[in-house]
Amino acid sequence: AQSVTQPDIHITVSEGASLELRCNYSYGATPYLFWYVQSPGQGLQLLLKYFSGDTLVQGIKGFEAEFKRSQSSFNLRKPSVHWSDAAEYFCAVGALSGTGFQKLVFGTGTRLLVSP
Amino acid sequence: DTAVSQTPKYLVTQMGNDKSIKCEQNLGHDTMYWYKQDSKKFLKIMFSYNNKELIINETVPNRFSPKSPDKAHLNLHINSLELGDSAVYFCASRPGTVAYEQYFGPGTRLTVT
């Protein structure tokens, strides 16, 4: 079954520093991969997605992610973090339900804290 | 011009009560979902409807009954609420033209006391 692992529960980054959030997936074929962000008390917002093609994908808010098939990873990066980036970040993989319909399987999330 | 909306945003109720959460999307999507986010922030799919037809039911207790009166609405009714039902419930919708990508509502925080 498809699964997603986000090994870091919490990460603290200084404002202005670079960021990398890790995501590893388990899937037999070429995966559909997503990063979502959840700000406190808010719903989930799609940051970026990978379906095929260029393995480096650009998203909103200055985020990017790189798909590495050999490492089964889809890590999220940002060159310079802003205080407003403090949130919960979820990696997800597209999967098929037992009835053959599309769903998302989420990782357990990484909480990003931004220090001044 | 909210894309996916949920009501109420907060719901506090006692054990044993019955409650409903409503979801509406104005994106014209055919497929809608309910997810549960537990206290550890883990998100898990519960149900999915496509054009009013149930297509995914992820072994959720029978006390949970989704209903889709039309493809723009998906409601979640919960009978005999238990403490373990306390969570944030998210509604989402998916365009048929883009594989797997989903748009989420703001969530409903349910607290059972």
mmCIF file of C-alpha atoms in Angstrom:
data_model
loop_
_atom_site.group_PDB
_atom_site.id
_atom_site.type_symbol
_atom_site.label_atom_id
_atom_site.label_comp_id
_atom_site.label_asym_id
_atom_site.label_seq_id
_atom_site.Cartn_x
_atom_site.Cartn_y
_atom_site.Cartn_z
ATOM 1 C CA ALA A 1 0.000 0.000 0.000
ATOM 2 C CA GLN A 2 1.116 3.523 -0.659
ATOM 3 C CA SER A 3 2.562 5.403 2.295
ATOM 4 C CA VAL A 4 4.330 8.650 3.067
ATOM 5 C CA THR A 5 6.945 9.269 5.735
ATOM 6 C CA GLN A 6 7.890 12.657 7.057
ATOM 7 C CA PRO A 7 10.733 11.895 9.456
ATOM 8 C CA ASP A 8 10.856 15.304 11.126
ATOM 9 C CA ILE A 9 8.021 16.118 13.509
ATOM 10 C CA HIS A 10 9.324 19.611 14.283
ATOM 11 C CA ILE A 11 11.877 21.822 12.575
ATOM 12 C CA THR A 12 13.034 25.224 13.766
ATOM 13 C CA VAL A 13 14.627 27.584 11.278
ATOM 14 C CA SER A 14 15.853 31.127 11.728
ATOM 15 C CA GLU A 15 14.113 33.746 9.658
ATOM 16 C CA GLY A 16 16.056 34.270 6.441
ATOM 17 C CA ALA A 17 17.689 30.852 6.585
ATOM 18 C CA SER A 18 17.076 28.098 4.062
ATOM 19 C CA LEU A 19 14.631 25.274 4.658
ATOM 20 C CA GLU A 20 14.361 21.656 3.617
ATOM 21 C CA LEU A 21 11.507 19.405 4.723
ATOM 22 C CA ARG A 22 11.903 15.717 4.052
ATOM 23 C CA CYS A 23 9.355 13.386 2.513
ATOM 24 C CA ASN A 24 9.760 9.756 1.513
ATOM 25 C CA TYR A 25 7.070 7.784 -0.240
ATOM 26 C CA SER A 26 6.323 4.177 -0.949
ATOM 27 C CA TYR A 27 4.724 3.504 -4.315
ATOM 28 C CA GLY A 28 5.403 1.032 -7.091
ATOM 29 C CA ALA A 29 4.784 3.193 -10.141
ATOM 30 C CA THR A 30 5.493 6.843 -10.889
ATOM 31 C CA PRO A 31 3.812 8.658 -8.037
ATOM 32 C CA TYR A 32 1.641 11.735 -7.984
ATOM 33 C CA LEU A 33 3.152 13.810 -5.168
ATOM 34 C CA PHE A 34 1.924 16.886 -3.352
ATOM 35 C CA TRP A 35 2.925 19.298 -0.640
ATOM 36 C CA TYR A 36 0.215 21.064 1.347
ATOM 37 C CA VAL A 37 0.566 23.712 4.050
ATOM 38 C CA GLN A 38 -1.770 24.190 6.990
ATOM 39 C CA SER A 39 -1.495 27.488 8.820
ATOM 40 C CA PRO A 40 -2.811 27.560 12.399
ATOM 41 C CA GLY A 41 -6.579 27.193 12.445
ATOM 42 C CA GLN A 42 -6.745 27.021 8.670
ATOM 43 C CA GLY A 43 -7.439 24.438 6.028
ATOM 44 C CA LEU A 44 -4.868 22.877 3.737
ATOM 45 C CA GLN A 45 -3.457 24.870 0.868
ATOM 46 C CA LEU A 46 -1.729 23.216 -2.066
ATOM 47 C CA LEU A 47 1.871 24.403 -2.375
ATOM 48 C CA LEU A 48 2.997 22.329 -5.334
ATOM 49 C CA LYS A 49 2.611 19.020 -7.105
ATOM 50 C CA TYR A 50 4.608 16.561 -9.181
ATOM 51 C CA PHE A 51 3.094 14.331 -11.826
ATOM 52 C CA SER A 52 5.831 13.783 -14.390
ATOM 53 C CA GLY A 53 8.498 15.591 -16.363
ATOM 54 C CA ASP A 54 10.944 18.007 -14.762
ATOM 55 C CA THR A 55 11.875 16.650 -11.367
ATOM 56 C CA LEU A 56 12.246 20.122 -9.862
ATOM 57 C CA VAL A 57 8.851 21.720 -9.434
ATOM 58 C CA GLN A 58 8.063 25.250 -8.417
ATOM 59 C CA GLY A 59 5.180 26.161 -6.203
ATOM 60 C CA ILE A 60 3.584 29.128 -4.555
ATOM 61 C CA LYS A 61 5.155 31.315 -1.876
ATOM 62 C CA GLY A 62 8.678 30.665 -3.176
ATOM 63 C CA PHE A 63 8.668 26.925 -2.420
ATOM 64 C CA GLU A 64 10.117 24.234 -4.626
ATOM 65 C CA ALA A 65 10.430 20.476 -4.372
ATOM 66 C CA GLU A 66 12.631 17.908 -6.041
ATOM 67 C CA PHE A 67 11.503 14.418 -6.988
ATOM 68 C CA LYS A 68 14.243 11.809 -6.674
ATOM 69 C CA ARG A 69 13.094 8.410 -7.789
ATOM 70 C CA SER A 70 16.291 6.667 -6.654
ATOM 71 C CA GLN A 71 15.710 7.887 -3.103
ATOM 72 C CA SER A 72 11.891 7.739 -3.174
ATOM 73 C CA SER A 73 11.942 11.294 -1.930
ATOM 74 C CA PHE A 74 10.118 14.535 -2.618
ATOM 75 C CA ASN A 75 11.745 17.105 -0.357
ATOM 76 C CA LEU A 76 10.393 20.622 -0.020
ATOM 77 C CA ARG A 77 12.791 23.568 -0.051
ATOM 78 C CA LYS A 78 12.777 27.305 0.329
ATOM 79 C CA PRO A 79 15.914 29.453 0.072
ATOM 80 C CA SER A 80 14.873 32.069 2.625
ATOM 81 C CA VAL A 81 12.194 31.465 5.239
ATOM 82 C CA HIS A 82 9.817 34.188 6.384
ATOM 83 C CA TRP A 83 8.082 34.291 9.754
ATOM 84 C CA SER A 84 4.765 33.782 7.967
ATOM 85 C CA ASP A 85 5.965 30.357 6.779
ATOM 86 C CA ALA A 86 5.497 28.948 10.284
ATOM 87 C CA ALA A 87 2.874 26.233 9.785
ATOM 88 C CA GLU A 88 2.311 22.507 9.458
ATOM 89 C CA TYR A 89 3.505 20.976 6.192
ATOM 90 C CA PHE A 90 2.076 17.786 4.766
ATOM 91 C CA CYS A 91 3.452 15.612 2.014
ATOM 92 C CA ALA A 92 0.931 13.414 0.204
ATOM 93 C CA VAL A 93 0.885 10.768 -2.490
ATOM 94 C CA GLY A 94 -1.967 9.937 -4.832
ATOM 95 C CA ALA A 95 -3.302 6.446 -4.322
ATOM 96 C CA LEU A 96 -6.177 4.255 -5.344
ATOM 97 C CA SER A 97 -8.768 3.102 -2.848
ATOM 98 C CA GLY A 98 -9.902 -0.486 -2.583
ATOM 99 C CA THR A 99 -12.691 0.431 -5.004
ATOM 100 C CA GLY A 100 -10.222 1.862 -7.527
ATOM 101 C CA PHE A 101 -10.912 5.544 -6.958
ATOM 102 C CA GLN A 102 -8.419 8.317 -6.342
ATOM 103 C CA LYS A 103 -7.522 9.468 -2.865
ATOM 104 C CA LEU A 104 -4.596 11.138 -1.116
ATOM 105 C CA VAL A 105 -2.453 9.431 1.490
ATOM 106 C CA PHE A 106 -0.812 11.945 3.797
ATOM 107 C CA GLY A 107 2.328 11.911 5.866
ATOM 108 C CA THR A 108 2.147 12.799 9.532
ATOM 109 C CA GLY A 109 3.243 16.365 8.892
ATOM 110 C CA THR A 110 6.203 18.516 9.914
ATOM 111 C CA ARG A 111 5.683 21.559 12.081
ATOM 112 C CA LEU A 112 7.884 24.444 11.018
ATOM 113 C CA LEU A 113 8.825 26.982 13.640
ATOM 114 C CA VAL A 114 10.538 30.190 12.572
ATOM 115 C CA SER A 115 12.764 31.958 15.073
ATOM 116 C CA PRO A 116 13.584 35.667 14.815
ATOM 117 C CA ASP B 1 -15.926 33.597 -3.552
ATOM 118 C CA THR B 2 -14.951 30.807 -1.155
ATOM 119 C CA ALA B 3 -14.142 27.638 -3.085
ATOM 120 C CA VAL B 4 -14.843 24.973 -0.459
ATOM 121 C CA SER B 5 -16.791 26.047 2.597
ATOM 122 C CA GLN B 6 -17.812 24.195 5.731
ATOM 123 C CA THR B 7 -20.288 24.928 8.481
ATOM 124 C CA PRO B 8 -19.978 25.171 11.343
ATOM 125 C CA LYS B 9 -16.342 26.053 11.959
ATOM 126 C CA TYR B 10 -16.547 24.934 15.581
ATOM 127 C CA LEU B 11 -18.874 22.394 17.127
ATOM 128 C CA VAL B 12 -18.958 21.521 20.824
ATOM 129 C CA THR B 13 -21.379 18.847 21.947
ATOM 130 C CA GLN B 14 -21.890 16.135 24.512
ATOM 131 C CA MET B 15 -21.437 12.413 24.186
ATOM 132 C CA GLY B 16 -24.416 10.617 22.749
ATOM 133 C CA ASN B 17 -25.664 13.559 20.705
ATOM 134 C CA ASP B 18 -26.182 13.571 16.940
ATOM 135 C CA LYS B 19 -24.624 16.322 14.854
ATOM 136 C CA SER B 20 -24.100 17.290 11.225
ATOM 137 C CA ILE B 21 -21.377 19.133 9.353
ATOM 138 C CA LYS B 22 -22.074 20.690 5.986
ATOM 139 C CA CYS B 23 -19.762 21.220 3.036
ATOM 140 C CA GLU B 24 -20.301 23.124 -0.177
ATOM 141 C CA GLN B 25 -18.011 23.725 -3.134
ATOM 142 C CA ASN B 26 -18.517 26.223 -5.941
ATOM 143 C CA LEU B 27 -15.709 24.903 -8.133
ATOM 144 C CA GLY B 28 -17.891 22.688 -10.272
ATOM 145 C CA HIS B 29 -15.994 19.582 -9.193
ATOM 146 C CA ASP B 30 -17.639 16.173 -9.399
ATOM 147 C CA THR B 31 -15.781 14.492 -6.549
ATOM 148 C CA MET B 32 -15.843 15.416 -2.876
ATOM 149 C CA TYR B 33 -14.187 13.958 0.213
ATOM 150 C CA TRP B 34 -14.325 13.916 3.987
ATOM 151 C CA TYR B 35 -11.076 13.643 5.948
ATOM 152 C CA LYS B 36 -10.512 13.374 9.691
ATOM 153 C CA GLN B 37 -7.517 15.029 11.326
ATOM 154 C CA ASP B 38 -6.809 13.685 14.784
ATOM 155 C CA SER B 39 -5.102 15.376 17.704
ATOM 156 C CA LYS B 40 -1.691 14.447 16.326
ATOM 157 C CA LYS B 41 -2.530 16.186 13.044
ATOM 158 C CA PHE B 42 -2.755 12.895 11.143
ATOM 159 C CA LEU B 43 -5.088 13.210 8.147
ATOM 160 C CA LYS B 44 -7.045 10.196 7.012
ATOM 161 C CA ILE B 45 -9.679 9.875 4.339
ATOM 162 C CA MET B 46 -13.149 8.811 5.451
ATOM 163 C CA PHE B 47 -15.461 9.018 2.457
ATOM 164 C CA SER B 48 -15.631 10.171 -1.128
ATOM 165 C CA TYR B 49 -18.579 10.901 -3.398
ATOM 166 C CA ASN B 50 -18.582 11.315 -7.136
ATOM 167 C CA ASN B 51 -21.609 13.083 -8.549
ATOM 168 C CA LYS B 52 -23.743 12.062 -5.548
ATOM 169 C CA GLU B 53 -22.571 8.455 -5.552
ATOM 170 C CA LEU B 54 -20.475 6.996 -2.701
ATOM 171 C CA ILE B 55 -17.201 5.709 -4.150
ATOM 172 C CA ILE B 56 -14.891 5.454 -1.134
ATOM 173 C CA ASN B 57 -15.761 4.293 2.369
ATOM 174 C CA GLU B 58 -12.633 3.741 4.406
ATOM 175 C CA THR B 59 -13.984 1.470 7.158
ATOM 176 C CA VAL B 60 -15.550 4.270 9.111
ATOM 177 C CA PRO B 61 -17.973 3.351 11.933
ATOM 178 C CA ASN B 62 -21.627 3.161 10.932
ATOM 179 C CA ARG B 63 -22.338 6.103 13.213
ATOM 180 C CA PHE B 64 -20.890 8.277 10.438
ATOM 181 C CA SER B 65 -23.192 8.744 7.480
ATOM 182 C CA PRO B 66 -22.304 11.011 4.577
ATOM 183 C CA LYS B 67 -24.984 12.413 2.317
ATOM 184 C CA SER B 68 -24.643 14.217 -0.987
ATOM 185 C CA PRO B 69 -27.862 15.931 -2.099
ATOM 186 C CA ASP B 70 -26.116 17.204 -5.231
ATOM 187 C CA LYS B 71 -22.574 17.239 -6.536
ATOM 188 C CA ALA B 72 -21.818 20.607 -4.934
ATOM 189 C CA HIS B 73 -22.717 19.494 -1.416
ATOM 190 C CA LEU B 74 -21.462 16.774 0.868
ATOM 191 C CA ASN B 75 -22.696 16.576 4.428
ATOM 192 C CA LEU B 76 -21.501 14.416 7.292
ATOM 193 C CA HIS B 77 -23.911 13.231 9.952
ATOM 194 C CA ILE B 78 -22.596 11.630 13.117
ATOM 195 C CA ASN B 79 -24.833 9.675 15.474
ATOM 196 C CA SER B 80 -24.196 8.884 19.133
ATOM 197 C CA LEU B 81 -21.066 10.981 19.371
ATOM 198 C CA GLU B 82 -18.136 9.569 21.322
ATOM 199 C CA LEU B 83 -15.119 11.246 22.887
ATOM 200 C CA GLY B 84 -12.889 9.723 20.210
ATOM 201 C CA ASP B 85 -14.803 11.577 17.522
ATOM 202 C CA SER B 86 -13.208 14.823 18.667
ATOM 203 C CA ALA B 87 -11.116 15.960 15.722
ATOM 204 C CA VAL B 88 -10.965 18.416 12.865
ATOM 205 C CA TYR B 89 -13.013 17.299 9.883
ATOM 206 C CA PHE B 90 -12.003 18.546 6.462
ATOM 207 C CA CYS B 91 -14.043 18.539 3.319
ATOM 208 C CA ALA B 92 -12.246 18.534 -0.033
ATOM 209 C CA SER B 93 -13.129 18.456 -3.705
ATOM 210 C CA ARG B 94 -11.293 17.285 -6.793
ATOM 211 C CA PRO B 95 -11.501 18.386 -10.396
ATOM 212 C CA GLY B 96 -11.997 15.510 -12.775
ATOM 213 C CA THR B 97 -9.360 16.903 -15.125
ATOM 214 C CA VAL B 98 -6.412 16.784 -12.721
ATOM 215 C CA ALA B 99 -5.391 13.503 -11.174
ATOM 216 C CA TYR B 100 -5.522 13.321 -7.406
ATOM 217 C CA GLU B 101 -5.238 17.078 -6.727
ATOM 218 C CA GLN B 102 -7.700 18.209 -4.071
ATOM 219 C CA TYR B 103 -8.898 21.514 -2.681
ATOM 220 C CA PHE B 104 -9.686 21.649 1.008
ATOM 221 C CA GLY B 105 -12.188 23.526 3.095
ATOM 222 C CA PRO B 106 -11.238 25.385 6.304
ATOM 223 C CA GLY B 107 -12.181 22.496 8.558
ATOM 224 C CA THR B 108 -14.705 21.940 11.348
ATOM 225 C CA ARG B 109 -13.306 21.430 14.828
ATOM 226 C CA LEU B 110 -15.565 18.994 16.659
ATOM 227 C CA THR B 111 -15.187 18.689 20.417
ATOM 228 C CA VAL B 112 -17.131 16.008 22.237
ATOM 229 C CA THR B 113 -17.371 16.403 26.002
#
